[in-house]
Short mmCIF file of C-alpha atoms in Angstrom, two decimals:
data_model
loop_
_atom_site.label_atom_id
_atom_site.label_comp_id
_atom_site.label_asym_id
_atom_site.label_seq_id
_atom_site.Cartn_x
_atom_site.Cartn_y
_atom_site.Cartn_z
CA UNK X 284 152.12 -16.84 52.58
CA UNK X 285 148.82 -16.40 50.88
CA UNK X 286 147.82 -17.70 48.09
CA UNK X 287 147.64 -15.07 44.97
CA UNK X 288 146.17 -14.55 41.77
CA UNK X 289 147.67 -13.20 38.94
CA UNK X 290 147.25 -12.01 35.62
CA UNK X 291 149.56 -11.33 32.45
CA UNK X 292 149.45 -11.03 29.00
CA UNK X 293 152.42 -12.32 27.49
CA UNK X 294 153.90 -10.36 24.20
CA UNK X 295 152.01 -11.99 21.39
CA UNK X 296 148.82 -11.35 23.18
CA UNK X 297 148.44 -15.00 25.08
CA UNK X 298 146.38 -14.04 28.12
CA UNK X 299 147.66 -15.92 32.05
CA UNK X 300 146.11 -16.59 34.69
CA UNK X 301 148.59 -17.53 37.80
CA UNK X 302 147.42 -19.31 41.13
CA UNK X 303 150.72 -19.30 43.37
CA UNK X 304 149.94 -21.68 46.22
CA UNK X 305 153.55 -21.59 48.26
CA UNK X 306 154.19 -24.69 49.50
CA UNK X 307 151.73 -26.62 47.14
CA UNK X 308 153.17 -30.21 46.46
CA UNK X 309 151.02 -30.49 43.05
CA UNK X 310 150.93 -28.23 40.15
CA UNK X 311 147.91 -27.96 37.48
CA UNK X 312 148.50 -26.19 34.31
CA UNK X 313 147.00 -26.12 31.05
CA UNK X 314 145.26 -24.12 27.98
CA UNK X 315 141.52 -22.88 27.65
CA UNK X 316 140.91 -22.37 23.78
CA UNK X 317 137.62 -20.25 22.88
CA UNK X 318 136.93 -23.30 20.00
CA UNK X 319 133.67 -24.89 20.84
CA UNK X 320 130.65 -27.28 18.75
CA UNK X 321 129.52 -23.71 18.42
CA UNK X 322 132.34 -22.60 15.93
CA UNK X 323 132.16 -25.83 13.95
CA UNK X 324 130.90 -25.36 9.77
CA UNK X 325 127.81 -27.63 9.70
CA UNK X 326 127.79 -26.49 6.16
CA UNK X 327 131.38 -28.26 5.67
CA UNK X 328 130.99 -31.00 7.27
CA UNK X 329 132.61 -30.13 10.34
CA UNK X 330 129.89 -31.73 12.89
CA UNK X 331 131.55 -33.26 15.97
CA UNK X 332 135.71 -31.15 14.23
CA UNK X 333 136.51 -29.79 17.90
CA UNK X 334 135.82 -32.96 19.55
CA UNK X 335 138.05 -34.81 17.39
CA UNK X 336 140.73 -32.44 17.02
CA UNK X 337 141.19 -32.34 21.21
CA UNK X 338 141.50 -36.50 20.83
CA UNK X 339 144.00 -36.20 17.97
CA UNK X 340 145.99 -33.61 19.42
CA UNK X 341 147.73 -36.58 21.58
CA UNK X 342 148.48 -38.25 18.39
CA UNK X 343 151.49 -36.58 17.22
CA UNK X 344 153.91 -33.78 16.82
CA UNK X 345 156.82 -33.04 14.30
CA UNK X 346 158.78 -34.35 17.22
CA UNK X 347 156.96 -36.20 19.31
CA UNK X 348 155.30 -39.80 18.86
CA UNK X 349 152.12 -40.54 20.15
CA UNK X 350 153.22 -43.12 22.50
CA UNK X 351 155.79 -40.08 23.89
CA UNK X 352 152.50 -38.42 24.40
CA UNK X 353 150.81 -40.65 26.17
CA UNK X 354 153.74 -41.75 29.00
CA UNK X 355 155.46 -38.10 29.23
CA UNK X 356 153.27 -37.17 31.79
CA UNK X 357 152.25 -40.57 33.03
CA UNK X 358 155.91 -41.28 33.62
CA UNK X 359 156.23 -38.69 36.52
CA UNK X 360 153.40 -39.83 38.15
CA UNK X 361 151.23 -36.91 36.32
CA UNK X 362 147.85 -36.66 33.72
CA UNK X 363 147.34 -35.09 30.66
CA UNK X 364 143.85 -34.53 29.45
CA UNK X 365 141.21 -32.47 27.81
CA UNK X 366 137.98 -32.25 27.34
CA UNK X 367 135.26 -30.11 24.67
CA UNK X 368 132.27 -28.09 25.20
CA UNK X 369 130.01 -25.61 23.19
CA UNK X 370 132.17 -22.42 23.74
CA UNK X 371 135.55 -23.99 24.42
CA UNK X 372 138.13 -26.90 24.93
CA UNK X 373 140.92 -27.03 27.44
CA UNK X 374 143.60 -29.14 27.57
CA UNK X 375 145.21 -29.30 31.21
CA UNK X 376 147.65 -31.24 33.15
CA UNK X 377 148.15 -32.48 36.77
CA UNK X 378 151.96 -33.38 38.30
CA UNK X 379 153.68 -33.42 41.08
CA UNK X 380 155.50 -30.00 41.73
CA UNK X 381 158.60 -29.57 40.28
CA UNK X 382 157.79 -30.66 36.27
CA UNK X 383 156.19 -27.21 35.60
CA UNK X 384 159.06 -26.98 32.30
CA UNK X 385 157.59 -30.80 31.49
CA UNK X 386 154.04 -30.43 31.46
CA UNK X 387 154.07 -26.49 29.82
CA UNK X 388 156.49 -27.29 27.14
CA UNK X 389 154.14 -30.94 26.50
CA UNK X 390 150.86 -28.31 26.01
CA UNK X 391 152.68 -26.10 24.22
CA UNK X 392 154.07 -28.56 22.03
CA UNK X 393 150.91 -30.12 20.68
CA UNK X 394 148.41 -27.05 20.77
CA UNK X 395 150.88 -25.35 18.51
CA UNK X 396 153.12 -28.56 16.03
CA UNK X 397 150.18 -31.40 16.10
CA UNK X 398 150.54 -33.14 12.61
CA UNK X 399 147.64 -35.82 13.13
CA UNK X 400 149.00 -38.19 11.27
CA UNK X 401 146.48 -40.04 9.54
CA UNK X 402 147.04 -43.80 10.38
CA UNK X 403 147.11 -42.04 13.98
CA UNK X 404 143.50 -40.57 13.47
CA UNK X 405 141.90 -43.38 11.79
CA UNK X 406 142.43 -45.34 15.25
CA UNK X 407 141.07 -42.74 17.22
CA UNK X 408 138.05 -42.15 14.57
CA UNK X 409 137.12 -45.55 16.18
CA UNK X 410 137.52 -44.26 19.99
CA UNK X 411 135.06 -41.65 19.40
CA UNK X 412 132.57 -43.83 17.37
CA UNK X 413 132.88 -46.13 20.44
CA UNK X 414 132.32 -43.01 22.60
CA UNK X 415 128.95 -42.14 20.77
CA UNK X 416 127.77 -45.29 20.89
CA UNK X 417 128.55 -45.78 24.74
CA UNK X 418 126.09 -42.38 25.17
CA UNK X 419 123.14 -44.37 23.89
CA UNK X 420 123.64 -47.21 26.59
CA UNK X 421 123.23 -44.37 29.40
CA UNK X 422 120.00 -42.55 28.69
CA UNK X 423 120.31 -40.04 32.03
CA UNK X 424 123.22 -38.86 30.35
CA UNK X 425 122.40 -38.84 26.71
CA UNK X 426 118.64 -37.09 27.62
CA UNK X 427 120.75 -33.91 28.09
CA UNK X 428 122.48 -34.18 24.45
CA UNK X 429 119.07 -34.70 23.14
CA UNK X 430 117.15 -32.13 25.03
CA UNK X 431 120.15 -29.35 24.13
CA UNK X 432 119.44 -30.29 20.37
CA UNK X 433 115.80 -30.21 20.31
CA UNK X 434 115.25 -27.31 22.30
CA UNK X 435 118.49 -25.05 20.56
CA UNK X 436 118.13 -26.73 17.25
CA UNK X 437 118.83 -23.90 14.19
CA UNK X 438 121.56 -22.06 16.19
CA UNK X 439 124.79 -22.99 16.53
CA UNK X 440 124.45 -24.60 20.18
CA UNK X 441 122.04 -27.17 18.30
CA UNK X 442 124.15 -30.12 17.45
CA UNK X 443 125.84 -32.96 19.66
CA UNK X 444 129.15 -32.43 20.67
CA UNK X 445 130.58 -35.44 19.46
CA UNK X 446 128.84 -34.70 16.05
CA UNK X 447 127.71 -37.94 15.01
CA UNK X 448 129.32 -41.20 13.55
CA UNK X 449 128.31 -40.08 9.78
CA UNK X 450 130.37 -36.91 10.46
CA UNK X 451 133.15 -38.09 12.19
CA UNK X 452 134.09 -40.76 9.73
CA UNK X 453 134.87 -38.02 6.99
CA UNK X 454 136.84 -35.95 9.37
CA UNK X 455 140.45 -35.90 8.46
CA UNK X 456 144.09 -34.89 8.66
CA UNK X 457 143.41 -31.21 6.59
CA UNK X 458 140.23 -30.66 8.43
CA UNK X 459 141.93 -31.61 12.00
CA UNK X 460 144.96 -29.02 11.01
CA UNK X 461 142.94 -26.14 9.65
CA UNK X 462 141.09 -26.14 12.85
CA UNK X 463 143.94 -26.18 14.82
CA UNK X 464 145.59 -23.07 12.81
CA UNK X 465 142.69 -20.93 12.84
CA UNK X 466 141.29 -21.72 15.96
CA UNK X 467 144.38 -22.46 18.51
CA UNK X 468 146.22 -18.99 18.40
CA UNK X 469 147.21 -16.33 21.68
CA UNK X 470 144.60 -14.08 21.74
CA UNK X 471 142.08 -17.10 21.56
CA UNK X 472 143.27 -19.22 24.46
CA UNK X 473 143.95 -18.32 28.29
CA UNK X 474 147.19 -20.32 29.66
CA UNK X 475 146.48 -21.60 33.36
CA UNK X 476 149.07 -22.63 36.41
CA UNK X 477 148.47 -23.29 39.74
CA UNK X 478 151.07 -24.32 42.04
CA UNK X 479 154.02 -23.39 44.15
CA UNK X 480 156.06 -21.33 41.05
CA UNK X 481 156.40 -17.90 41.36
CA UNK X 482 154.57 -15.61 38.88
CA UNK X 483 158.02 -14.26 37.23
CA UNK X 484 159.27 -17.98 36.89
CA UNK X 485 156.12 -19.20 35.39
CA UNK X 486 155.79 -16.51 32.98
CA UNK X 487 159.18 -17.00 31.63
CA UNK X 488 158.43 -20.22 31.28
CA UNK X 489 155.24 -19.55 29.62
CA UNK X 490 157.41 -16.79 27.16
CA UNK X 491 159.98 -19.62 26.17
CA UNK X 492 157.26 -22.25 25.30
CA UNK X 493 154.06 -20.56 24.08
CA UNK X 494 156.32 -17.52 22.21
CA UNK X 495 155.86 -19.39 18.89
CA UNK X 496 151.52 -19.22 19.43
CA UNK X 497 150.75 -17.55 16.30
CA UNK X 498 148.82 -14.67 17.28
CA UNK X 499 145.63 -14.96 15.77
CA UNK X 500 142.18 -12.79 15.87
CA UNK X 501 140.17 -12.51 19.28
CA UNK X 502 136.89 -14.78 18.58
CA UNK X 503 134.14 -12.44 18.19
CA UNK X 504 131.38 -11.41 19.71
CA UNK X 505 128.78 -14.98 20.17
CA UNK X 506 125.88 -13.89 19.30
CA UNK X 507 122.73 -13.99 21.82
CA UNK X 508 121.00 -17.46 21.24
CA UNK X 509 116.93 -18.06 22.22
CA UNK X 510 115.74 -21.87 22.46
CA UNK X 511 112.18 -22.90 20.88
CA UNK X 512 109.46 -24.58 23.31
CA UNK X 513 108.75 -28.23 22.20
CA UNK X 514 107.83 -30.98 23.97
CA UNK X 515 108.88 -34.64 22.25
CA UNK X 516 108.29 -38.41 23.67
CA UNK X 517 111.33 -41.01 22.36
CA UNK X 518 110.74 -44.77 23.35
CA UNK X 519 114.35 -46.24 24.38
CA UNK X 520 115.58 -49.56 25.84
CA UNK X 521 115.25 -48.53 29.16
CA UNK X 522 113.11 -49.90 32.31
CA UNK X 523 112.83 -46.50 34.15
CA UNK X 524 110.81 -43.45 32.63
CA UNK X 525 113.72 -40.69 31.65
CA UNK X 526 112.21 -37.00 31.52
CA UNK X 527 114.03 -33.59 31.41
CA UNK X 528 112.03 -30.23 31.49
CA UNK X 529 113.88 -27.00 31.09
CA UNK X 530 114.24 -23.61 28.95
CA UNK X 531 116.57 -21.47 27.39
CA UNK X 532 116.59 -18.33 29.43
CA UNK X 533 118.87 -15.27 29.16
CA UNK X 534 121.82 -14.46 31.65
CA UNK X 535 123.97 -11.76 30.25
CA UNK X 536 126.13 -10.94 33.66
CA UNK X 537 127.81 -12.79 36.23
CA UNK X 538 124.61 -11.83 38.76
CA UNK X 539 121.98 -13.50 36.27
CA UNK X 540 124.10 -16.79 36.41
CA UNK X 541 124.50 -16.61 40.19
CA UNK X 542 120.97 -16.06 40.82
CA UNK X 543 119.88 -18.82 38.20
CA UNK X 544 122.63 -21.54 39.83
CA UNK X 545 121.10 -20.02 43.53
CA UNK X 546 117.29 -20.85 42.57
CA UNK X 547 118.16 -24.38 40.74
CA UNK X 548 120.38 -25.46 44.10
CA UNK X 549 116.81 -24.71 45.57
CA UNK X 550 115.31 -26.52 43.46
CA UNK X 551 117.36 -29.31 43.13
CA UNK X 552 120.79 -29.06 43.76
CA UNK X 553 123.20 -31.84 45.60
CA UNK X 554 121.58 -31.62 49.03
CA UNK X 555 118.74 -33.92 49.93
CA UNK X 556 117.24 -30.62 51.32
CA UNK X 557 116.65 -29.62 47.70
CA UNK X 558 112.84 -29.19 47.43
CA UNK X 559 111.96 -31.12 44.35
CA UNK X 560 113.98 -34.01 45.39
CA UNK X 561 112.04 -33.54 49.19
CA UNK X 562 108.97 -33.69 47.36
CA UNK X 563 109.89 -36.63 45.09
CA UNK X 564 111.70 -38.41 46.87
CA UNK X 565 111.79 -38.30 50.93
CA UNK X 566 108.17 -37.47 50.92
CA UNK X 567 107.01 -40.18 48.18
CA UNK X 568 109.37 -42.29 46.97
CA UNK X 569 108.74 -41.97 43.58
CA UNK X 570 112.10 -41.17 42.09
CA UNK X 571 115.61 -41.99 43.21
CA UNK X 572 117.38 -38.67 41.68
CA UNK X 573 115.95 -35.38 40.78
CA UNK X 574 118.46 -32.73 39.64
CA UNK X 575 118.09 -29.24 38.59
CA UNK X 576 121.00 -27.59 37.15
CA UNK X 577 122.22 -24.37 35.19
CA UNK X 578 124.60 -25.20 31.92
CA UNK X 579 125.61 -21.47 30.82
CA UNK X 580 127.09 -20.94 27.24
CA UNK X 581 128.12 -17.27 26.04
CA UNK X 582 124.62 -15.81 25.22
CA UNK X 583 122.25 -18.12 26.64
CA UNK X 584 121.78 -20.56 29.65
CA UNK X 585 119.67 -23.51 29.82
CA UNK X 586 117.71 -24.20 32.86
CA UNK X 587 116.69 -28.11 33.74
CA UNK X 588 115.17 -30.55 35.96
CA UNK X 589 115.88 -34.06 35.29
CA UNK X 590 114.20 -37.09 36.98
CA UNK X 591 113.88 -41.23 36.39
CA UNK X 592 110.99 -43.08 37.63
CA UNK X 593 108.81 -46.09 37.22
CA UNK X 594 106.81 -44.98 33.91
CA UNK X 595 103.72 -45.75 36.14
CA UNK X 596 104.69 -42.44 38.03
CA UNK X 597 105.95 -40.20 35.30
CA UNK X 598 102.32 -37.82 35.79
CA UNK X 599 102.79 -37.74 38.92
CA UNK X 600 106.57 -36.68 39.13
CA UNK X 601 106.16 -33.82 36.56
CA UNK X 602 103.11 -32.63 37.95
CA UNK X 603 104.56 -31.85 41.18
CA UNK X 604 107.99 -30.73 39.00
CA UNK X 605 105.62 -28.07 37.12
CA UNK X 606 103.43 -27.52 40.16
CA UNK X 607 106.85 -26.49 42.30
CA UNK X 608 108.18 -24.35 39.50
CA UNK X 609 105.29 -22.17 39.34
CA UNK X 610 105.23 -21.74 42.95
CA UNK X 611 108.61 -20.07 42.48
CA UNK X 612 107.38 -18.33 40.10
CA UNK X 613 104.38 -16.68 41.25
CA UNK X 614 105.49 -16.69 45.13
CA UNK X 615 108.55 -15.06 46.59
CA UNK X 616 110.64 -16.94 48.68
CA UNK X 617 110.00 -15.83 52.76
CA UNK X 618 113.49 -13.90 53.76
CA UNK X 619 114.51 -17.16 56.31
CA UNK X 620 114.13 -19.56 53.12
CA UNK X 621 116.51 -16.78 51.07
CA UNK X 622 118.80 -16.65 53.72
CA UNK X 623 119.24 -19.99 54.45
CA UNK X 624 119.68 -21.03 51.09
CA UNK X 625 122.56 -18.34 50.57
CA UNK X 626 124.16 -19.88 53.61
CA UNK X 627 123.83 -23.24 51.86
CA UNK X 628 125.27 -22.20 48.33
CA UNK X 629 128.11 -20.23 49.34
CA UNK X 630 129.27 -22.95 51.61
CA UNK X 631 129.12 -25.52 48.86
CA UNK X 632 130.97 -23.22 46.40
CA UNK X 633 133.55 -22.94 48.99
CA UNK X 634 133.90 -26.65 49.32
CA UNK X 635 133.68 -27.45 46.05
CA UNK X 636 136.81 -24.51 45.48
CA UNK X 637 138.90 -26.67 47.35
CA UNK X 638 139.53 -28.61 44.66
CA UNK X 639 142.56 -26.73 42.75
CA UNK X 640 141.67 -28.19 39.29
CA UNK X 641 138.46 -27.63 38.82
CA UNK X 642 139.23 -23.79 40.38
CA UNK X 643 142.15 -23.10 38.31
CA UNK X 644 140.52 -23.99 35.20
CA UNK X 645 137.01 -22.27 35.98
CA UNK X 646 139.12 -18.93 36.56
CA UNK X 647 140.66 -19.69 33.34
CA UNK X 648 137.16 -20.47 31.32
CA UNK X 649 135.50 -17.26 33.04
CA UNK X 650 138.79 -15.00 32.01
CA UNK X 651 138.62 -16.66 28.10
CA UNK X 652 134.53 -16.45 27.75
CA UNK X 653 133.35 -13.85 29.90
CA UNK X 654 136.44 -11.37 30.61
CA UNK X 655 137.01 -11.84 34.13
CA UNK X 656 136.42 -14.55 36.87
CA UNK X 657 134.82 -13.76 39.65
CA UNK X 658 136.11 -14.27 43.15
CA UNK X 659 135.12 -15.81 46.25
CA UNK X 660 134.75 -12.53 47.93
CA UNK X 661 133.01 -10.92 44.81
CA UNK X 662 130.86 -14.21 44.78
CA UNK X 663 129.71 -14.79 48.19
CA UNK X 664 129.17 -10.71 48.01
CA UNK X 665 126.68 -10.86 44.91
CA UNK X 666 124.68 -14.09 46.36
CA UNK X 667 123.72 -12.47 49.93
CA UNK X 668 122.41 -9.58 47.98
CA UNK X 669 120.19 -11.24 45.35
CA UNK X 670 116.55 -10.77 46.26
CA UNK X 671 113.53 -13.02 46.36
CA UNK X 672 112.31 -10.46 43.19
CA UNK X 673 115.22 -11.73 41.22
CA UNK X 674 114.90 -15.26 42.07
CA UNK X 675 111.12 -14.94 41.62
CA UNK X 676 111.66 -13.33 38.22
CA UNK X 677 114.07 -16.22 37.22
CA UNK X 678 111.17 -18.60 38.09
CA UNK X 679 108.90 -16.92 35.99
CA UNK X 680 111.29 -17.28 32.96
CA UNK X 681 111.50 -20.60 33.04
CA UNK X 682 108.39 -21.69 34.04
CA UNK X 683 106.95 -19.32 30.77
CA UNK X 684 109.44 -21.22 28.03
CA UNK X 685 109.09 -24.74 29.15
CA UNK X 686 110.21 -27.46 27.14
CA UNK X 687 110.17 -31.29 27.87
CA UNK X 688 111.50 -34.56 26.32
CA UNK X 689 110.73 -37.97 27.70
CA UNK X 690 112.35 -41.13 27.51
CA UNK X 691 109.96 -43.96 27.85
CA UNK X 692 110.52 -47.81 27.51
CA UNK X 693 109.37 -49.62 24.27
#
């Protein structure tokens, strides 16, 4: 049998999406709740709320212990985790086939009945202190955090996910359960399976265990979010020279985004063909990774190029950054470059879809923030038709909003 995709809404208004993979000796499942850094109350203190209310959610239930938490999953030889971004949080699980009633009734369980008990939260208050601090030892990951803030500072994209350790201290057992009753209710969250279960098994599964999800309000509409050009130069601990360039651009449809992830996989995406990392790298040796990469929120996406070097070469390496972008932008690709670099992206998409977690729960982030996911077919369809105009005008975009921030060593 094939595999299948399904949808359902279940009666209190809990939107499913339903992988069957017959045959499939591990199951994923999990939640996708549209509450983000984005719907956090800077006003109220709530900097860095969704972070810590997806940590504490493990913490406790009216009848579950943390540490029953912790091993339920674990003791099957399964995972529970989660993680937070801008527009959402999902928690999700991983087992071996067979504990679909386990690991739905665990998620259902703590999304709905966490109590975050406070000698509970004042532990994990430390994790995530640790967890901001351990960004600052990592510049090439905490660049992006800064760049994000500077660039999309004023709107409600514009502070660290995390929030910061000032922030997180005052957070609390009210705060942490307010959050979770306004914020984790049906028609707000997308419930996600993949696995060998039937469709009419797993949604009376999903009936018995989620029909206690308050209902709730659908979030509404995010509003459409423009970045400000700035450039800024930090000094850090650091030996190599740290600098990301990027902009805010719009992509309001599922085309946009394509065509924006097609261009920056040109640019610098994962293969070494990439041309910026040709030009940086296999040609001069000046850098030993150059990325470019798309990170799409509901009403804006932000369009980078990251690279370290030896600070002696940091001219050098964004000149010919700035100097390929505006080729881009003022040339058209030739037809065999387009072509070939469809080829290339729709291949790695389809490699990259072999892995059933990360599918599952993209389907189920694309249904919660955008409507819909789009498929394979509907994918690979939309990429062999974008045109060198569109990537050209993508270019352009970019290349007219730049911003940059630079790490360099004290």
């Amino acid at each position: 049998m094939m595999e299948q995709l399904t949808e359902f809404t279940l009666e209190n208004g809990l939107r499913a999406v339903h992988l069957h993979m017959p045959g499939a000796a591990v199951g994923y499942s999990g939640i996708a709740v549209h509450a983000g850094t984005r719907h956090e109350d800077l006003a109220d203190g709530q900097s860095g709320l969704a972070h810590f209310v997806e940590h504490c959610l493990f913490k406790g239930t009216s009848s579950l212990r943390a540490e029953d938490i912790r091993c339920a999953m674990e003791s099957v030889g399964g995972e529970l985790n989660a993680f937070t971004g801008k527009d959402d949080t999902v928690i999700y699980t991983v087992y071996p086939a067979g504990n679909e009633g386990l690991a739905l009734g665990l998620v259902a369980q703590i999304t709905t009945g966490s109590t975050f008990p406070a000698a509970e939260l004042r532990r994990e208050r430390r994790v995530v202190l640790s967890e901001i601090d351990s960004y600052r030892d990592s510049p090439a990951d905490q660049i992006y955090d800064d760049f994000e803030d500077m660039v999309l500072a004023g709107t409600p994209l514009g502070h660290p996910i995390l929030g910061t350790a000032g922030t997180v201290r005052r957070l609390g057992t009210e705060q942490c359960a307010s959050w979770l009753r306004r914020h984790y209710t049906a028609r707000r969250c997308v419930l996600f399976y993949a696995g060998n279960l039937d469709a009419g098994r797993f949604k009376a599964m999903a009936e018995a265990r989620y029909g206690i999800m308050a209902e709730g309000e659908p979030c509404s509409a995010e509003p459409k979010v423009t970045g400000t050009v700035r450039t800024s130069v930090r000094r850090r601990d650091t030996h190599q020279t740290h600098t990301l360039v990027g902009a805010v651009i719009t992509a309001p449809d599922a085309r946009k985004r394509l065509a924006t992830a097609l261009l920056l996989n040109v640019l610098g995406g994962p293969g070494m063909n990439a041309v910026l990392n040709v030009e940086l790298r296999e040609r001069r040796g000046l850098v030993y990774t150059v990325e470019a990469s798309a990170t799409h929120y509901v009403g804006a996406t932000l369009a980078t190029v990251y690279y370290g070097c030896d600070p002696d070469d940091d001219s050098e390496c964004l000149r010919l950054t700035l100097k390929t972008l505006r080729r881009y932008a003022t040339e058209p690709m030739d037809e065999n470059e387009l072509q070939a670099a469809r080829r290339q992206f729709i291949g790695q998409t389809i490699v990259a879809g072999d892995n059933t977690a990360e599918r599952i729960t993209s389907i189920a982030r694309a249904t919660l923030l955008y409507g819909r996911a789009t498929s394979p077919e509907e994918m690979a369809a939309t990429v062999n038709s974008l045109t060198a105009a569109e990537l050209q005008a993508i270019a352009a975009e970019i290349s007219s909003g730049l911003s940059r921030l630079t790490y360099r060593p004290r």
